[in-house]
Structures are given as C-alpha cells and as structure tokens.
Amino acid sequence: AIHQYDINNSNVSIYPNPTNGILNVSNDVSPIESIDIINIQGQVLSKNIYSSENAVTLDLSSYNKGMYLIKVNNEEIIKVLKK
C-alpha cells in the first residue's frame, strides 16, 4: 500500500509502510532536500541531505524493529513501521 500525505500542500509518498528495510520516498510537488530519521524517543538517528531529488531510497535494514519518524524537508513527519 502506498501512503500519501497532503501536508502543507505537498505530496509525499512513502512505501512500503511497514517496511522490511528499503523505503521509497517521493514528492511530486516539491523537491526532496533533506530527510531525517528519528526514533520514537525523538533522537535523530540519521540526517540525509539531497540536491533537490524527486525520489530517494532509504535503507532502514540496520535499524531495530519498531516505529520511526521520517521528517522530509524539515516539514512533513510520517510514521514508519520497521518490521
């Protein structure tokens, strides 16, 4: 299933969610410039900077099972379940 979120007039798609490790993030409206991976305690585990990409792939396979927050362009926050 593809989960789409229309937040602040953006169109961020993150799939698959839940994920076994590989996570696809795309935004057809505005380019992706940064993605932060945050654990449920609020700790930033990874900060990723991009040069205005429309789609990126994240590898969460090294992370433990559980809930993570994906923050796109310092705006949209999407919950992702790592299986």
N, CA, C and O atoms as a Maestro MAE file, in Angstrom:
{
 s_m_m2io_version
 :::
 2.0.0
}

f_m_ct {
 s_m_title
 :::
 protein
 m_atom[332] {
  # First column is atom index #
  i_m_mmod_type
  r_m_x_coord
  r_m_y_coord
  r_m_z_coord
  i_m_residue_number
  s_m_chain_name
  s_m_pdb_residue_name
  s_m_pdb_atom_name
  i_m_atomic_number
  :::
  1 25 0.840 -1.188 0.000 1 A "ALA " " N  " 7
  2 3 0.000 0.000 0.000 1 A "ALA " " CA " 6
  3 2 0.872 1.234 0.000 1 A "ALA " " C  " 6
  4 15 1.900 1.280 0.677 1 A "ALA " " O  " 8
  5 25 0.469 2.217 -0.748 2 A "ILE " " N  " 7
  6 3 1.182 3.496 -0.789 2 A "ILE " " CA " 6
  7 2 0.418 4.475 0.088 2 A "ILE " " C  " 6
  8 15 -0.779 4.695 -0.094 2 A "ILE " " O  " 8
  9 25 1.138 5.059 1.047 3 A "HIS " " N  " 7
  10 3 0.528 6.040 1.930 3 A "HIS " " CA " 6
  11 2 0.911 7.424 1.439 3 A "HIS " " C  " 6
  12 15 2.095 7.753 1.380 3 A "HIS " " O  " 8
  13 25 -0.074 8.242 1.087 4 A "GLN " " N  " 7
  14 3 0.202 9.593 0.635 4 A "GLN " " CA " 6
  15 2 -0.316 10.580 1.669 4 A "GLN " " C  " 6
  16 15 -1.383 10.392 2.255 4 A "GLN " " O  " 8
  17 25 0.452 11.621 1.876 5 A "TYR " " N  " 7
  18 3 0.112 12.624 2.869 5 A "TYR " " CA " 6
  19 2 0.128 13.990 2.201 5 A "TYR " " C  " 6
  20 15 1.133 14.387 1.612 5 A "TYR " " O  " 8
  21 25 -0.974 14.701 2.293 6 A "ASP " " N  " 7
  22 3 -1.041 16.044 1.735 6 A "ASP " " CA " 6
  23 2 -0.914 17.020 2.893 6 A "ASP " " C  " 6
  24 15 -1.909 17.417 3.499 6 A "ASP " " O  " 8
  25 25 0.319 17.401 3.194 7 A "ILE " " N  " 7
  26 3 0.619 18.288 4.309 7 A "ILE " " CA " 6
  27 2 1.318 19.510 3.743 7 A "ILE " " C  " 6
  28 15 2.261 19.386 2.962 7 A "ILE " " O  " 8
  29 25 0.862 20.683 4.133 8 A "ASN " " N  " 7
  30 3 1.465 21.931 3.643 8 A "ASN " " CA " 6
  31 2 1.535 21.952 2.117 8 A "ASN " " C  " 6
  32 15 2.543 22.361 1.541 8 A "ASN " " O  " 8
  33 25 0.458 21.508 1.467 9 A "ASN " " N  " 7
  34 3 0.377 21.495 0.010 9 A "ASN " " CA " 6
  35 2 1.472 20.663 -0.644 9 A "ASN " " C  " 6
  36 15 1.842 20.930 -1.788 9 A "ASN " " O  " 8
  37 25 1.994 19.670 0.049 10 A "SER " " N  " 7
  38 3 2.988 18.796 -0.560 10 A "SER " " CA " 6
  39 2 2.334 17.450 -0.839 10 A "SER " " C  " 6
  40 15 1.186 17.205 -0.469 10 A "SER " " O  " 8
  41 25 3.086 16.598 -1.494 11 A "ASN " " N  " 7
  42 3 2.554 15.283 -1.821 11 A "ASN " " CA " 6
  43 2 3.660 14.257 -1.622 11 A "ASN " " C  " 6
  44 15 4.276 13.803 -2.586 11 A "ASN " " O  " 8
  45 25 3.907 13.896 -0.378 12 A "VAL " " N  " 7
  46 3 4.961 12.948 -0.036 12 A "VAL " " CA " 6
  47 2 4.382 11.544 -0.029 12 A "VAL " " C  " 6
  48 15 3.369 11.283 0.619 12 A "VAL " " O  " 8
  49 25 5.034 10.640 -0.755 13 A "SER " " N  " 7
  50 3 4.658 9.232 -0.749 13 A "SER " " CA " 6
  51 2 5.791 8.438 -0.123 13 A "SER " " C  " 6
  52 15 6.955 8.616 -0.484 13 A "SER " " O  " 8
  53 25 5.454 7.565 0.811 14 A "ILE " " N  " 7
  54 3 6.440 6.690 1.446 14 A "ILE " " CA " 6
  55 2 5.894 5.275 1.367 14 A "ILE " " C  " 6
  56 15 4.781 5.001 1.815 14 A "ILE " " O  " 8
  57 25 6.689 4.376 0.792 15 A "TYR " " N  " 7
  58 3 6.243 2.993 0.635 15 A "TYR " " CA " 6
  59 2 7.449 2.072 0.521 15 A "TYR " " C  " 6
  60 15 8.504 2.544 0.095 15 A "TYR " " O  " 8
  61 25 7.369 0.796 0.868 16 A "PRO " " N  " 7
  62 3 6.229 0.216 1.585 16 A "PRO " " CA " 6
  63 2 6.249 0.605 3.058 16 A "PRO " " C  " 6
  64 15 7.314 0.827 3.634 16 A "PRO " " O  " 8
  65 25 5.095 0.686 3.650 17 A "ASN " " N  " 7
  66 3 4.973 1.023 5.071 17 A "ASN " " CA " 6
  67 2 3.862 0.158 5.642 17 A "ASN " " C  " 6
  68 15 2.690 0.388 5.344 17 A "ASN " " O  " 8
  69 25 4.209 -0.842 6.464 18 A "PRO " " N  " 7
  70 3 5.506 -1.123 7.081 18 A "PRO " " CA " 6
  71 2 6.544 -1.632 6.079 18 A "PRO " " C  " 6
  72 15 6.207 -2.099 4.991 18 A "PRO " " O  " 8
  73 25 7.817 -1.528 6.476 19 A "THR " " N  " 7
  74 3 8.923 -1.905 5.605 19 A "THR " " CA " 6
  75 2 9.802 -2.958 6.260 19 A "THR " " C  " 6
  76 15 9.900 -3.029 7.486 19 A "THR " " O  " 8
  77 25 10.437 -3.771 5.434 20 A "ASN " " N  " 7
  78 3 11.445 -4.701 5.929 20 A "ASN " " CA " 6
  79 2 12.829 -4.067 5.929 20 A "ASN " " C  " 6
  80 15 13.775 -4.654 6.453 20 A "ASN " " O  " 8
  81 25 12.962 -2.877 5.350 21 A "GLY " " N  " 7
  82 3 14.262 -2.217 5.331 21 A "GLY " " CA " 6
  83 2 14.357 -1.123 4.288 21 A "GLY " " C  " 6
  84 15 14.755 -0.001 4.600 21 A "GLY " " O  " 8
  85 25 13.994 -1.436 3.046 22 A "ILE " " N  " 7
  86 3 14.108 -0.439 1.984 22 A "ILE " " CA " 6
  87 2 12.830 0.391 1.935 22 A "ILE " " C  " 6
  88 15 11.723 -0.144 1.874 22 A "ILE " " O  " 8
  89 25 13.007 1.706 1.963 23 A "LEU " " N  " 7
  90 3 11.884 2.635 1.996 23 A "LEU " " CA " 6
  91 2 12.029 3.629 0.854 23 A "LEU " " C  " 6
  92 15 13.067 4.276 0.717 23 A "LEU " " O  " 8
  93 25 10.998 3.751 0.040 24 A "ASN " " N  " 7
  94 3 10.991 4.697 -1.074 24 A "ASN " " CA " 6
  95 2 10.236 5.946 -0.651 24 A "ASN " " C  " 6
  96 15 9.124 5.868 -0.128 24 A "ASN " " O  " 8
  97 25 10.850 7.094 -0.882 25 A "VAL " " N  " 7
  98 3 10.242 8.385 -0.545 25 A "VAL " " CA " 6
  99 2 10.197 9.208 -1.816 25 A "VAL " " C  " 6
  100 15 11.216 9.381 -2.485 25 A "VAL " " O  " 8
  101 25 9.020 9.718 -2.155 26 A "SER " " N  " 7
  102 3 8.917 10.567 -3.339 26 A "SER " " CA " 6
  103 2 8.001 11.746 -3.057 26 A "SER " " C  " 6
  104 15 7.120 11.684 -2.200 26 A "SER " " O  " 8
  105 25 8.228 12.811 -3.793 27 A "ASN " " N  " 7
  106 3 7.429 14.023 -3.666 27 A "ASN " " CA " 6
  107 2 7.309 14.635 -5.050 27 A "ASN " " C  " 6
  108 15 8.291 15.121 -5.610 27 A "ASN " " O  " 8
  109 25 6.102 14.611 -5.598 28 A "ASP " " N  " 7
  110 3 5.876 15.117 -6.950 28 A "ASP " " CA " 6
  111 2 5.701 16.627 -6.982 28 A "ASP " " C  " 6
  112 15 5.755 17.235 -8.051 28 A "ASP " " O  " 8
  113 25 5.491 17.240 -5.822 29 A "VAL " " N  " 7
  114 3 5.158 18.661 -5.781 29 A "VAL " " CA " 6
  115 2 6.399 19.520 -5.566 29 A "VAL " " C  " 6
  116 15 6.637 20.467 -6.316 29 A "VAL " " O  " 8
  117 25 7.183 19.198 -4.553 30 A "SER " " N  " 7
  118 3 8.391 19.970 -4.275 30 A "SER " " CA " 6
  119 2 9.558 19.012 -4.079 30 A "SER " " C  " 6
  120 15 9.371 17.907 -3.570 30 A "SER " " O  " 8
  121 25 10.763 19.421 -4.478 31 A "PRO " " N  " 7
  122 3 11.900 18.505 -4.396 31 A "PRO " " CA " 6
  123 2 12.266 18.140 -2.962 31 A "PRO " " C  " 6
  124 15 12.049 18.916 -2.031 31 A "PRO " " O  " 8
  125 25 12.824 16.945 -2.805 32 A "ILE " " N  " 7
  126 3 13.303 16.488 -1.501 32 A "ILE " " CA " 6
  127 2 14.715 17.033 -1.314 32 A "ILE " " C  " 6
  128 15 15.605 16.767 -2.122 32 A "ILE " " O  " 8
  129 25 14.910 17.789 -0.252 33 A "GLU " " N  " 7
  130 3 16.222 18.353 0.038 33 A "GLU " " CA " 6
  131 2 16.835 17.755 1.292 33 A "GLU " " C  " 6
  132 15 18.058 17.732 1.431 33 A "GLU " " O  " 8
  133 25 15.993 17.263 2.219 34 A "SER " " N  " 7
  134 3 16.529 16.635 3.421 34 A "SER " " CA " 6
  135 2 15.524 15.630 3.964 34 A "SER " " C  " 6
  136 15 14.310 15.810 3.865 34 A "SER " " O  " 8
  137 25 16.078 14.557 4.545 35 A "ILE " " N  " 7
  138 3 15.255 13.568 5.240 35 A "ILE " " CA " 6
  139 2 15.976 13.206 6.530 35 A "ILE " " C  " 6
  140 15 17.147 12.825 6.514 35 A "ILE " " O  " 8
  141 25 15.265 13.328 7.652 36 A "ASP " " N  " 7
  142 3 15.786 12.906 8.942 36 A "ASP " " CA " 6
  143 2 15.040 11.647 9.365 36 A "ASP " " C  " 6
  144 15 13.828 11.536 9.176 36 A "ASP " " O  " 8
  145 25 15.781 10.696 9.942 37 A "ILE " " N  " 7
  146 3 15.175 9.501 10.525 37 A "ILE " " CA " 6
  147 2 15.269 9.667 12.033 37 A "ILE " " C  " 6
  148 15 16.357 9.840 12.583 37 A "ILE " " O  " 8
  149 25 14.118 9.612 12.697 38 A "ILE " " N  " 7
  150 3 14.022 9.920 14.131 38 A "ILE " " CA " 6
  151 2 13.382 8.733 14.833 38 A "ILE " " C  " 6
  152 15 12.386 8.189 14.354 38 A "ILE " " O  " 8
  153 25 13.951 8.327 15.971 39 A "ASN " " N  " 7
  154 3 13.307 7.243 16.712 39 A "ASN " " CA " 6
  155 2 12.163 7.801 17.544 39 A "ASN " " C  " 6
  156 15 11.991 9.016 17.639 39 A "ASN " " O  " 8
  157 25 11.393 6.921 18.138 40 A "ILE " " N  " 7
  158 3 10.169 7.325 18.830 40 A "ILE " " CA " 6
  159 2 10.476 8.145 20.086 40 A "ILE " " C  " 6
  160 15 9.595 8.824 20.615 40 A "ILE " " O  " 8
  161 25 11.734 8.084 20.568 41 A "GLN " " N  " 7
  162 3 12.148 8.914 21.706 41 A "GLN " " CA " 6
  163 2 12.552 10.320 21.268 41 A "GLN " " C  " 6
  164 15 12.868 11.164 22.106 41 A "GLN " " O  " 8
  165 25 12.543 10.573 19.963 42 A "GLY " " N  " 7
  166 3 12.869 11.900 19.465 42 A "GLY " " CA " 6
  167 2 14.325 12.100 19.096 42 A "GLY " " C  " 6
  168 15 14.723 13.210 18.743 42 A "GLY " " O  " 8
  169 25 15.131 11.046 19.171 43 A "GLN " " N  " 7
  170 3 16.542 11.156 18.803 43 A "GLN " " CA " 6
  171 2 16.694 11.073 17.289 43 A "GLN " " C  " 6
  172 15 16.130 10.185 16.650 43 A "GLN " " O  " 8
  173 25 17.459 12.006 16.719 44 A "VAL " " N  " 7
  174 3 17.732 11.975 15.285 44 A "VAL " " CA " 6
  175 2 18.811 10.933 15.032 44 A "VAL " " C  " 6
  176 15 19.945 11.080 15.489 44 A "VAL " " O  " 8
  177 25 18.458 9.884 14.304 45 A "LEU " " N  " 7
  178 3 19.382 8.791 14.026 45 A "LEU " " CA " 6
  179 2 20.180 9.027 12.758 45 A "LEU " " C  " 6
  180 15 21.304 8.543 12.626 45 A "LEU " " O  " 8
  181 25 19.602 9.767 11.829 46 A "SER " " N  " 7
  182 3 20.252 9.985 10.541 46 A "SER " " CA " 6
  183 2 19.725 11.267 9.922 46 A "SER " " C  " 6
  184 15 18.519 11.513 9.902 46 A "SER " " O  " 8
  185 25 20.654 12.091 9.410 47 A "LYS " " N  " 7
  186 3 20.284 13.286 8.654 47 A "LYS " " CA " 6
  187 2 20.827 13.106 7.241 47 A "LYS " " C  " 6
  188 15 22.026 12.902 7.052 47 A "LYS " " O  " 8
  189 25 19.953 13.180 6.262 48 A "ASN " " N  " 7
  190 3 20.346 12.977 4.872 48 A "ASN " " CA " 6
  191 2 20.039 14.240 4.069 48 A "ASN " " C  " 6
  192 15 18.923 14.756 4.114 48 A "ASN " " O  " 8
  193 25 21.027 14.729 3.343 49 A "ILE " " N  " 7
  194 3 20.867 15.931 2.525 49 A "ILE " " CA " 6
  195 2 20.908 15.515 1.055 49 A "ILE " " C  " 6
  196 15 21.756 14.722 0.646 49 A "ILE " " O  " 8
  197 25 19.984 16.060 0.271 50 A "TYR " " N  " 7
  198 3 19.901 15.744 -1.148 50 A "TYR " " CA " 6
  199 2 19.917 17.041 -1.957 50 A "TYR " " C  " 6
  200 15 19.646 18.119 -1.429 50 A "TYR " " O  " 8
  201 25 20.236 16.919 -3.233 51 A "SER " " N  " 7
  202 3 20.230 18.096 -4.108 51 A "SER " " CA " 6
  203 2 18.965 18.080 -4.953 51 A "SER " " C  " 6
  204 15 18.993 17.768 -6.144 51 A "SER " " O  " 8
  205 25 17.856 18.425 -4.309 52 A "SER " " N  " 7
  206 3 16.555 18.578 -4.978 52 A "SER " " CA " 6
  207 2 16.149 17.345 -5.780 52 A "SER " " C  " 6
  208 15 15.950 17.411 -6.992 52 A "SER " " O  " 8
  209 25 16.032 16.223 -5.078 53 A "GLU " " N  " 7
  210 3 15.602 14.975 -5.722 53 A "GLU " " CA " 6
  211 2 14.079 14.870 -5.684 53 A "GLU " " C  " 6
  212 15 13.441 15.389 -4.769 53 A "GLU " " O  " 8
  213 25 13.497 14.195 -6.685 54 A "ASN " " N  " 7
  214 3 12.059 13.909 -6.667 54 A "ASN " " CA " 6
  215 2 11.757 12.625 -5.917 54 A "ASN " " C  " 6
  216 15 10.662 12.457 -5.381 54 A "ASN " " O  " 8
  217 25 12.741 11.704 -5.878 55 A "ALA " " N  " 7
  218 3 12.546 10.426 -5.193 55 A "ALA " " CA " 6
  219 2 13.875 9.941 -4.647 55 A "ALA " " C  " 6
  220 15 14.913 10.091 -5.292 55 A "ALA " " O  " 8
  221 25 13.840 9.359 -3.456 56 A "VAL " " N  " 7
  222 3 15.040 8.798 -2.843 56 A "VAL " " CA " 6
  223 2 14.687 7.452 -2.206 56 A "VAL " " C  " 6
  224 15 13.519 7.153 -1.953 56 A "VAL " " O  " 8
  225 25 15.710 6.659 -1.957 57 A "THR " " N  " 7
  226 3 15.540 5.366 -1.288 57 A "THR " " CA " 6
  227 2 16.315 5.397 0.014 57 A "THR " " C  " 6
  228 15 17.490 5.765 0.037 57 A "THR " " O  " 8
  229 25 15.659 5.009 1.099 58 A "LEU " " N  " 7
  230 3 16.304 4.913 2.400 58 A "LEU " " CA " 6
  231 2 16.476 3.445 2.755 58 A "LEU " " C  " 6
  232 15 15.614 2.622 2.448 58 A "LEU " " O  " 8
  233 25 17.596 3.115 3.404 59 A "ASP " " N  " 7
  234 3 17.830 1.743 3.846 59 A "ASP " " CA " 6
  235 2 17.737 1.709 5.366 59 A "ASP " " C  " 6
  236 15 18.632 2.186 6.062 59 A "ASP " " O  " 8
  237 25 16.648 1.141 5.873 60 A "LEU " " N  " 7
  238 3 16.438 1.034 7.312 60 A "LEU " " CA " 6
  239 2 16.788 -0.358 7.826 60 A "LEU " " C  " 6
  240 15 16.479 -0.683 8.973 60 A "LEU " " O  " 8
  241 25 17.424 -1.184 7.004 61 A "SER " " N  " 7
  242 3 17.652 -2.578 7.386 61 A "SER " " CA " 6
  243 2 18.550 -2.710 8.612 61 A "SER " " C  " 6
  244 15 18.473 -3.720 9.313 61 A "SER " " O  " 8
  245 25 19.404 -1.716 8.895 62 A "SER " " N  " 7
  246 3 20.280 -1.799 10.066 62 A "SER " " CA " 6
  247 2 19.581 -1.353 11.352 62 A "SER " " C  " 6
  248 15 20.137 -1.494 12.441 62 A "SER " " O  " 8
  249 25 18.370 -0.818 11.230 63 A "TYR " " N  " 7
  250 3 17.624 -0.350 12.404 63 A "TYR " " CA " 6
  251 2 16.828 -1.491 13.026 63 A "TYR " " C  " 6
  252 15 16.422 -2.426 12.337 63 A "TYR " " O  " 8
  253 25 16.613 -1.404 14.324 64 A "ASN " " N  " 7
  254 3 15.793 -2.390 15.028 64 A "ASN " " CA " 6
  255 2 14.341 -2.271 14.586 64 A "ASN " " C  " 6
  256 15 13.926 -1.249 14.038 64 A "ASN " " O  " 8
  257 25 13.574 -3.331 14.833 65 A "LYS " " N  " 7
  258 3 12.136 -3.288 14.574 65 A "LYS " " CA " 6
  259 2 11.518 -2.201 15.444 65 A "LYS " " C  " 6
  260 15 11.959 -1.978 16.571 65 A "LYS " " O  " 8
  261 25 10.503 -1.531 14.926 66 A "GLY " " N  " 7
  262 3 9.808 -0.526 15.719 66 A "GLY " " CA " 6
  263 2 9.324 0.625 14.871 66 A "GLY " " C  " 6
  264 15 9.385 0.587 13.642 66 A "GLY " " O  " 8
  265 25 8.839 1.656 15.554 67 A "MET " " N  " 7
  266 3 8.282 2.830 14.899 67 A "MET " " CA " 6
  267 2 9.359 3.899 14.744 67 A "MET " " C  " 6
  268 15 10.121 4.162 15.674 67 A "MET " " O  " 8
  269 25 9.416 4.506 13.575 68 A "TYR " " N  " 7
  270 3 10.341 5.600 13.297 68 A "TYR " " CA " 6
  271 2 9.568 6.739 12.659 68 A "TYR " " C  " 6
  272 15 8.521 6.531 12.047 68 A "TYR " " O  " 8
  273 25 10.092 7.937 12.809 69 A "LEU " " N  " 7
  274 3 9.513 9.115 12.178 69 A "LEU " " CA " 6
  275 2 10.442 9.538 11.048 69 A "LEU " " C  " 6
  276 15 11.655 9.642 11.231 69 A "LEU " " O  " 8
  277 25 9.863 9.778 9.890 70 A "ILE " " N  " 7
  278 3 10.614 10.251 8.736 70 A "ILE " " CA " 6
  279 2 10.219 11.706 8.524 70 A "ILE " " C  " 6
  280 15 9.059 12.008 8.242 70 A "ILE " " O  " 8
  281 25 11.189 12.607 8.660 71 A "LYS " " N  " 7
  282 3 10.928 14.043 8.521 71 A "LYS " " CA " 6
  283 2 11.492 14.510 7.187 71 A "LYS " " C  " 6
  284 15 12.700 14.439 6.958 71 A "LYS " " O  " 8
  285 25 10.619 14.988 6.310 72 A "VAL " " N  " 7
  286 3 11.007 15.386 4.956 72 A "VAL " " CA " 6
  287 2 11.039 16.905 4.859 72 A "VAL " " C  " 6
  288 15 10.055 17.574 5.176 72 A "VAL " " O  " 8
  289 25 12.165 17.446 4.423 73 A "ASN " " N  " 7
  290 3 12.341 18.889 4.220 73 A "ASN " " CA " 6
  291 2 11.985 19.710 5.457 73 A "ASN " " C  " 6
  292 15 11.453 20.815 5.342 73 A "ASN " " O  " 8
  293 25 12.279 19.167 6.644 74 A "ASN " " N  " 7
  294 3 12.013 19.854 7.906 74 A "ASN " " CA " 6
  295 2 10.551 20.247 8.078 74 A "ASN " " C  " 6
  296 15 10.243 21.178 8.822 74 A "ASN " " O  " 8
  297 25 9.649 19.548 7.397 75 A "GLU " " N  " 7
  298 3 8.221 19.882 7.497 75 A "GLU " " CA " 6
  299 2 7.390 18.649 7.799 75 A "GLU " " C  " 6
  300 15 6.885 18.484 8.909 75 A "GLU " " O  " 8
  301 25 7.253 17.777 6.793 76 A "GLU " " N  " 7
  302 3 6.351 16.638 6.903 76 A "GLU " " CA " 6
  303 2 6.972 15.565 7.777 76 A "GLU " " C  " 6
  304 15 8.141 15.217 7.609 76 A "GLU " " O  " 8
  305 25 6.193 15.042 8.706 77 A "ILE " " N  " 7
  306 3 6.641 13.940 9.541 77 A "ILE " " CA " 6
  307 2 5.683 12.770 9.326 77 A "ILE " " C  " 6
  308 15 4.474 12.890 9.529 77 A "ILE " " O  " 8
  309 25 6.249 11.640 8.910 78 A "ILE " " N  " 7
  310 3 5.449 10.458 8.613 78 A "ILE " " CA " 6
  311 2 5.938 9.314 9.505 78 A "ILE " " C  " 6
  312 15 7.142 9.086 9.614 78 A "ILE " " O  " 8
  313 25 5.014 8.600 10.139 79 A "LYS " " N  " 7
  314 3 5.377 7.440 10.942 79 A "LYS " " CA " 6
  315 2 5.600 6.242 10.018 79 A "LYS " " C  " 6
  316 15 4.816 5.986 9.104 79 A "LYS " " O  " 8
  317 25 6.694 5.512 10.281 80 A "VAL " " N  " 7
  318 3 7.025 4.324 9.511 80 A "VAL " " CA " 6
  319 2 7.286 3.183 10.469 80 A "VAL " " C  " 6
  320 15 7.981 3.353 11.471 80 A "VAL " " O  " 8
  321 25 6.732 2.023 10.170 81 A "LEU " " N  " 7
  322 3 6.950 0.837 10.987 81 A "LEU " " CA " 6
  323 2 8.001 -0.035 10.322 81 A "LEU " " C  " 6
  324 15 7.828 -0.465 9.182 81 A "LEU " " O  " 8
  325 25 9.108 -0.301 11.044 82 A "LYS " " N  " 7
  326 3 10.148 -1.208 10.568 82 A "LYS " " CA " 6
  327 2 9.839 -2.590 11.118 82 A "LYS " " C  " 6
  328 15 9.771 -2.774 12.333 82 A "LYS " " O  " 8
  329 25 9.649 -3.576 10.221 83 A "LYS " " N  " 7
  330 3 9.298 -4.945 10.640 83 A "LYS " " CA " 6
  331 2 10.550 -5.736 10.933 83 A "LYS " " C  " 6
  332 15 10.469 -6.908 11.300 83 A "LYS " " O  " 8
  :::
 }
 m_bond[331] {
  # First column is bond index #
  i_m_from
  i_m_to
  i_m_order
  :::
  1 1 2 1
  2 2 3 1
  3 3 4 2
  4 3 5 1
  5 5 6 1
  6 6 7 1
  7 7 8 2
  8 7 9 1
  9 9 10 1
  10 10 11 1
  11 11 12 2
  12 11 13 1
  13 13 14 1
  14 14 15 1
  15 15 16 2
  16 15 17 1
  17 17 18 1
  18 18 19 1
  19 19 20 2
  20 19 21 1
  21 21 22 1
  22 22 23 1
  23 23 24 2
  24 23 25 1
  25 25 26 1
  26 26 27 1
  27 27 28 2
  28 27 29 1
  29 29 30 1
  30 30 31 1
  31 31 32 2
  32 31 33 1
  33 33 34 1
  34 34 35 1
  35 35 36 2
  36 35 37 1
  37 37 38 1
  38 38 39 1
  39 39 40 2
  40 39 41 1
  41 41 42 1
  42 42 43 1
  43 43 44 2
  44 43 45 1
  45 45 46 1
  46 46 47 1
  47 47 48 2
  48 47 49 1
  49 49 50 1
  50 50 51 1
  51 51 52 2
  52 51 53 1
  53 53 54 1
  54 54 55 1
  55 55 56 2
  56 55 57 1
  57 57 58 1
  58 58 59 1
  59 59 60 2
  60 59 61 1
  61 61 62 1
  62 62 63 1
  63 63 64 2
  64 63 65 1
  65 65 66 1
  66 66 67 1
  67 67 68 2
  68 67 69 1
  69 69 70 1
  70 70 71 1
  71 71 72 2
  72 71 73 1
  73 73 74 1
  74 74 75 1
  75 75 76 2
  76 75 77 1
  77 77 78 1
  78 78 79 1
  79 79 80 2
  80 79 81 1
  81 81 82 1
  82 82 83 1
  83 83 84 2
  84 83 85 1
  85 85 86 1
  86 86 87 1
  87 87 88 2
  88 87 89 1
  89 89 90 1
  90 90 91 1
  91 91 92 2
  92 91 93 1
  93 93 94 1
  94 94 95 1
  95 95 96 2
  96 95 97 1
  97 97 98 1
  98 98 99 1
  99 99 100 2
  100 99 101 1
  101 101 102 1
  102 102 103 1
  103 103 104 2
  104 103 105 1
  105 105 106 1
  106 106 107 1
  107 107 108 2
  108 107 109 1
  109 109 110 1
  110 110 111 1
  111 111 112 2
  112 111 113 1
  113 113 114 1
  114 114 115 1
  115 115 116 2
  116 115 117 1
  117 117 118 1
  118 118 119 1
  119 119 120 2
  120 119 121 1
  121 121 122 1
  122 122 123 1
  123 123 124 2
  124 123 125 1
  125 125 126 1
  126 126 127 1
  127 127 128 2
  128 127 129 1
  129 129 130 1
  130 130 131 1
  131 131 132 2
  132 131 133 1
  133 133 134 1
  134 134 135 1
  135 135 136 2
  136 135 137 1
  137 137 138 1
  138 138 139 1
  139 139 140 2
  140 139 141 1
  141 141 142 1
  142 142 143 1
  143 143 144 2
  144 143 145 1
  145 145 146 1
  146 146 147 1
  147 147 148 2
  148 147 149 1
  149 149 150 1
  150 150 151 1
  151 151 152 2
  152 151 153 1
  153 153 154 1
  154 154 155 1
  155 155 156 2
  156 155 157 1
  157 157 158 1
  158 158 159 1
  159 159 160 2
  160 159 161 1
  161 161 162 1
  162 162 163 1
  163 163 164 2
  164 163 165 1
  165 165 166 1
  166 166 167 1
  167 167 168 2
  168 167 169 1
  169 169 170 1
  170 170 171 1
  171 171 172 2
  172 171 173 1
  173 173 174 1
  174 174 175 1
  175 175 176 2
  176 175 177 1
  177 177 178 1
  178 178 179 1
  179 179 180 2
  180 179 181 1
  181 181 182 1
  182 182 183 1
  183 183 184 2
  184 183 185 1
  185 185 186 1
  186 186 187 1
  187 187 188 2
  188 187 189 1
  189 189 190 1
  190 190 191 1
  191 191 192 2
  192 191 193 1
  193 193 194 1
  194 194 195 1
  195 195 196 2
  196 195 197 1
  197 197 198 1
  198 198 199 1
  199 199 200 2
  200 199 201 1
  201 201 202 1
  202 202 203 1
  203 203 204 2
  204 203 205 1
  205 205 206 1
  206 206 207 1
  207 207 208 2
  208 207 209 1
  209 209 210 1
  210 210 211 1
  211 211 212 2
  212 211 213 1
  213 213 214 1
  214 214 215 1
  215 215 216 2
  216 215 217 1
  217 217 218 1
  218 218 219 1
  219 219 220 2
  220 219 221 1
  221 221 222 1
  222 222 223 1
  223 223 224 2
  224 223 225 1
  225 225 226 1
  226 226 227 1
  227 227 228 2
  228 227 229 1
  229 229 230 1
  230 230 231 1
  231 231 232 2
  232 231 233 1
  233 233 234 1
  234 234 235 1
  235 235 236 2
  236 235 237 1
  237 237 238 1
  238 238 239 1
  239 239 240 2
  240 239 241 1
  241 241 242 1
  242 242 243 1
  243 243 244 2
  244 243 245 1
  245 245 246 1
  246 246 247 1
  247 247 248 2
  248 247 249 1
  249 249 250 1
  250 250 251 1
  251 251 252 2
  252 251 253 1
  253 253 254 1
  254 254 255 1
  255 255 256 2
  256 255 257 1
  257 257 258 1
  258 258 259 1
  259 259 260 2
  260 259 261 1
  261 261 262 1
  262 262 263 1
  263 263 264 2
  264 263 265 1
  265 265 266 1
  266 266 267 1
  267 267 268 2
  268 267 269 1
  269 269 270 1
  270 270 271 1
  271 271 272 2
  272 271 273 1
  273 273 274 1
  274 274 275 1
  275 275 276 2
  276 275 277 1
  277 277 278 1
  278 278 279 1
  279 279 280 2
  280 279 281 1
  281 281 282 1
  282 282 283 1
  283 283 284 2
  284 283 285 1
  285 285 286 1
  286 286 287 1
  287 287 288 2
  288 287 289 1
  289 289 290 1
  290 290 291 1
  291 291 292 2
  292 291 293 1
  293 293 294 1
  294 294 295 1
  295 295 296 2
  296 295 297 1
  297 297 298 1
  298 298 299 1
  299 299 300 2
  300 299 301 1
  301 301 302 1
  302 302 303 1
  303 303 304 2
  304 303 305 1
  305 305 306 1
  306 306 307 1
  307 307 308 2
  308 307 309 1
  309 309 310 1
  310 310 311 1
  311 311 312 2
  312 311 313 1
  313 313 314 1
  314 314 315 1
  315 315 316 2
  316 315 317 1
  317 317 318 1
  318 318 319 1
  319 319 320 2
  320 319 321 1
  321 321 322 1
  322 322 323 1
  323 323 324 2
  324 323 325 1
  325 325 326 1
  326 326 327 1
  327 327 328 2
  328 327 329 1
  329 329 330 1
  330 330 331 1
  331 331 332 2
  :::
 }
}
